[in-house]
Short mmCIF file of C-alpha atoms in Angstrom, two decimals:
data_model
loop_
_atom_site.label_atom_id
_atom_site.label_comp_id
_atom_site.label_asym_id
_atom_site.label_seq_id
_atom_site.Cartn_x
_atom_site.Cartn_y
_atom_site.Cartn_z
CA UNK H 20 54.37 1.43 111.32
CA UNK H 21 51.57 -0.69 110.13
CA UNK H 22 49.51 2.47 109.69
CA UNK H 23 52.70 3.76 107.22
CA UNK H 24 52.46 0.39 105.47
CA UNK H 25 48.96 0.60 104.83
CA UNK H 26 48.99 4.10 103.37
CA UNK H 27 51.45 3.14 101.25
CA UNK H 28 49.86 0.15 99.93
CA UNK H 29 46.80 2.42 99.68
CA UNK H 30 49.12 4.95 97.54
CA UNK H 31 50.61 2.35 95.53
CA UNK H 32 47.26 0.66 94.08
CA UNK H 33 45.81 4.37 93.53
CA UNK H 34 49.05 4.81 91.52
CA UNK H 35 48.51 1.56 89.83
CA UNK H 36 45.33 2.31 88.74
CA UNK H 37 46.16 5.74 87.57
CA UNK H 38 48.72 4.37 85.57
CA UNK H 39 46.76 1.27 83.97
CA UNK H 40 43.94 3.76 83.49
CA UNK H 41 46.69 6.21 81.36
CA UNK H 42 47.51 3.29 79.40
CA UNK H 43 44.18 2.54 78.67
CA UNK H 44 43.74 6.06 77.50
CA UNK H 45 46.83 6.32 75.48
CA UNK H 46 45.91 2.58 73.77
CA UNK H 47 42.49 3.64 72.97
CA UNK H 48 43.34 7.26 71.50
CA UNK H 49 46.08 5.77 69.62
CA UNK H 50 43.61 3.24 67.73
CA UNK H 51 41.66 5.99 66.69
CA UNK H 52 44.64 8.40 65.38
CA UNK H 53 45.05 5.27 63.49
CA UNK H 54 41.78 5.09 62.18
CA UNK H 55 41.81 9.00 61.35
CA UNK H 56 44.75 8.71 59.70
CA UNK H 57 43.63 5.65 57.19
CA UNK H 58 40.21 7.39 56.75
CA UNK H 59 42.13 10.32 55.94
CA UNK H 60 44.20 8.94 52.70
CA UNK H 61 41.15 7.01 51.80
CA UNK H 62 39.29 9.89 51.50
CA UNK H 63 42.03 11.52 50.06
CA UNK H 64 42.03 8.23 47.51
CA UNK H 65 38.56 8.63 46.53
CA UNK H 66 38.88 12.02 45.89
CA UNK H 67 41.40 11.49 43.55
CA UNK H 68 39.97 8.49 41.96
CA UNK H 69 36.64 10.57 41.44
CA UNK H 70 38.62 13.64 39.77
CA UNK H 71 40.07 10.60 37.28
CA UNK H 72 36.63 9.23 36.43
CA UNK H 73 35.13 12.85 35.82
CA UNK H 74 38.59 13.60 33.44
CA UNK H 75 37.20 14.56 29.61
CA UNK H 76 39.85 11.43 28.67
CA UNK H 77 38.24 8.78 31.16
CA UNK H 78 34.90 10.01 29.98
CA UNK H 79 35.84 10.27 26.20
CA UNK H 80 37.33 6.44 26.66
CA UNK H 81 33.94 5.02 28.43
CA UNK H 82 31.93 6.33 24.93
CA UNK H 83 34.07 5.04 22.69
CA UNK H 84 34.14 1.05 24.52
CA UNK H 85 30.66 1.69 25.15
CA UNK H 86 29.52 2.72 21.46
CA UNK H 87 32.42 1.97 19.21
CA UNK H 88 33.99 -1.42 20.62
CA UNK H 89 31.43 -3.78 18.49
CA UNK H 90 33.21 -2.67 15.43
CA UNK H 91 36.27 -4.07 16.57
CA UNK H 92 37.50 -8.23 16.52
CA UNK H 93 37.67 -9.27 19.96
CA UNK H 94 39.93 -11.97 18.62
CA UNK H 95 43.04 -9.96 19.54
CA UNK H 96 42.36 -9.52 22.65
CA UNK H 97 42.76 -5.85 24.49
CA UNK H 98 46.57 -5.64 23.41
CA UNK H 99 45.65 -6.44 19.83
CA UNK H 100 43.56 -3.77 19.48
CA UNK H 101 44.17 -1.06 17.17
CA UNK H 102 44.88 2.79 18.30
CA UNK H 103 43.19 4.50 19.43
CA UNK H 104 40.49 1.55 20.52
CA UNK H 105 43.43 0.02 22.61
CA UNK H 106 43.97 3.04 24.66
CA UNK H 107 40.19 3.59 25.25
CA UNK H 108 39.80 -0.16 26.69
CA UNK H 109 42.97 0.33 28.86
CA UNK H 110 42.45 3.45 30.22
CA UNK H 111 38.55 2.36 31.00
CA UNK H 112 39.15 -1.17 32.01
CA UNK H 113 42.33 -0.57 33.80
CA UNK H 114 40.26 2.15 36.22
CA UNK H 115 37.70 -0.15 36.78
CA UNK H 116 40.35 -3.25 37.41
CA UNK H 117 42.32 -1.06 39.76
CA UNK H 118 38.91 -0.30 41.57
CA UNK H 119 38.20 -3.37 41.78
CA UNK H 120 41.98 -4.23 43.29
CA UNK H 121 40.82 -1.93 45.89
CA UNK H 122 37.66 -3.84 46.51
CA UNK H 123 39.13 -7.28 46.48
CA UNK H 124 41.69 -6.33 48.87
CA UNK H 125 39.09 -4.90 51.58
CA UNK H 126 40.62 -1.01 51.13
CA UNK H 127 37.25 0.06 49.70
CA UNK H 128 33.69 -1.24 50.60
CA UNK H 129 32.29 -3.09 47.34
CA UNK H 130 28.39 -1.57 47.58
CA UNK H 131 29.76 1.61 47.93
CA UNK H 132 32.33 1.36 44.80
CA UNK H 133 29.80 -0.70 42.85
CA UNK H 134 26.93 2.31 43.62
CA UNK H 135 29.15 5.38 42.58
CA UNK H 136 30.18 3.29 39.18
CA UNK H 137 27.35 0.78 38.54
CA UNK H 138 26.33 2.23 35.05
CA UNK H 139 29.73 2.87 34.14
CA UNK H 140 31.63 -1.14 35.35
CA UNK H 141 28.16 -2.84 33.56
CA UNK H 142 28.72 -1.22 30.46
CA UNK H 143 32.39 -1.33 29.87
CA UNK H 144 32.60 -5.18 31.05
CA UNK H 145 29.63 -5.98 28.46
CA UNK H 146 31.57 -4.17 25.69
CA UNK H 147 35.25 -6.10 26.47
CA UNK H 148 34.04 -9.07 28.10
CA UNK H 149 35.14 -10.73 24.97
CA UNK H 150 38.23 -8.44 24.27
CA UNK H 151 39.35 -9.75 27.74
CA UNK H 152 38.08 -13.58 27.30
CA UNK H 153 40.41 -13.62 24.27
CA UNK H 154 43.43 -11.81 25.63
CA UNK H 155 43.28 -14.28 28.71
CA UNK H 156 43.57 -17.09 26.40
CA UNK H 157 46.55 -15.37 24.55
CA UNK H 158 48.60 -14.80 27.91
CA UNK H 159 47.38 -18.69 28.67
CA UNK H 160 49.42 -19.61 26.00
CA UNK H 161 52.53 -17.87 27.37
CA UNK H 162 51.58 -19.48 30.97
CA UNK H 163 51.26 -15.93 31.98
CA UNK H 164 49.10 -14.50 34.41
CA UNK H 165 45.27 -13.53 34.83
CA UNK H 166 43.74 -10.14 32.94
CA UNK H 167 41.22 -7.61 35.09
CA UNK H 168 40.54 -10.07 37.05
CA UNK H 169 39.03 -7.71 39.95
CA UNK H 170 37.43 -5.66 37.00
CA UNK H 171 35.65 -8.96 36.80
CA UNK H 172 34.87 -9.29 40.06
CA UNK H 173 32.75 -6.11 40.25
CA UNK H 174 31.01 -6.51 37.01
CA UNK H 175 29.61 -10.04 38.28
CA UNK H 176 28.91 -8.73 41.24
CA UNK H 177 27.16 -5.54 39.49
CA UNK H 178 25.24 -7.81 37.01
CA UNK H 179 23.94 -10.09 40.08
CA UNK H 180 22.93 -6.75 42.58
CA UNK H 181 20.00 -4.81 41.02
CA UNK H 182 20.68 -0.82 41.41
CA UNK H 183 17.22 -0.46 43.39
CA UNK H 184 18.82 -2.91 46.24
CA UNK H 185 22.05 -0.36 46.38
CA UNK H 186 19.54 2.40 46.45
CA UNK H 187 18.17 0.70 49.94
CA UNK H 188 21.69 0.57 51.17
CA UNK H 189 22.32 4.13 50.76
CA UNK H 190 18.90 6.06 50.89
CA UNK H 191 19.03 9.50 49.36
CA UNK H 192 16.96 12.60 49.62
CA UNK H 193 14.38 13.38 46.73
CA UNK H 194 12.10 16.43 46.40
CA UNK H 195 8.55 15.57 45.93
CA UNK H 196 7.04 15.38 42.22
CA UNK H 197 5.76 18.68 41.03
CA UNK H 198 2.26 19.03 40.84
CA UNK H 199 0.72 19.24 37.75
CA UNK H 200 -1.46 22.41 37.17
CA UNK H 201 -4.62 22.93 37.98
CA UNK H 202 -6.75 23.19 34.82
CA UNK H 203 -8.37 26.32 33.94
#
């Protein structure tokens, strides 16, 4: 009988193990179906948030703030503009605010947002910094909330990171320098 007992203790802990082991598995595998799945609709995110920054509009609102924006009193603020100059700012400060939402909140990394945009958030922020100063102050006044905020964020943290140090980060592929001729 002891010999029984024994076997079956033996059994038991080799079924114990099995099973903690299968746990261990199933814990493990489901932490990275997890991690697929959110890389997934990330990548499924940026994909769509590049097709929206290549869009003829999105590009056709970045020239206009860019080159066209001085002309305009920033004394208004961004919802005092004029059309079409309003719909320009919004529709190129609103994609870098919502960008920078997504950095703020951790759901995109910030070198990698700032290096795909870096021209693009410098520029626009220098062109409505003081559109968006002023329209601050105007919701101030109505005690109501904070304007592009995280569109902020990423332009001081563009302006303070030099494009050569987000080169280093994310090292890319060049083909040598052509060779000049020989002279004849």
């Amino acid at each position: 009988m002891d010999a029984m007992n024994a076997m079956n203790t033996v059994f038991n802990a080799v079924a114990l193990s099995f099973s903690l082991l299968a746990l261990l598995v199933s814990a493990v595998s489901a932490r990275r179906q997890a991690e697929d799945v959110r890389r997934t609709n990330l990548l499924l995110f940026v994909v769509e948030l590049s097709a929206a920054a290549r869009a003829p509009e999105f590009r056709e609102s970045l020239e206009y703030v860019r080159d066209r924006m001085g002309g305009h009193d920033p004394a208004a603020g961004v919802t005092g503009l004029p059309r079409p100059a309003r719909d320009h700012a919004h529709r190129a400060g609103g994609f870098y605010q919502e960008l920078g939402v997504l950095v703020v909140t951790g759901v995109i990394d910030e070198d990698k947002a700032v290096a795909m945009h870096y021209t693009g958030i410098k520029e626009t922020w220098r062109a409505l910094e003081p559109f968006v100063r002023a329209e601050r102050q105007r919701l101030a006044a109505r005690e109501g909330g904070g304007f592009w905020g995280s569109f902020e964020h990423l332009a001081v943290y563009t302006a303070r990171t030099p494009y050569s140090d987000l080169g280093a980060r994310f090292p890319r592929r060049r083909f040598p320098e052509p060779r000049p001729a020989p002279e004849a």
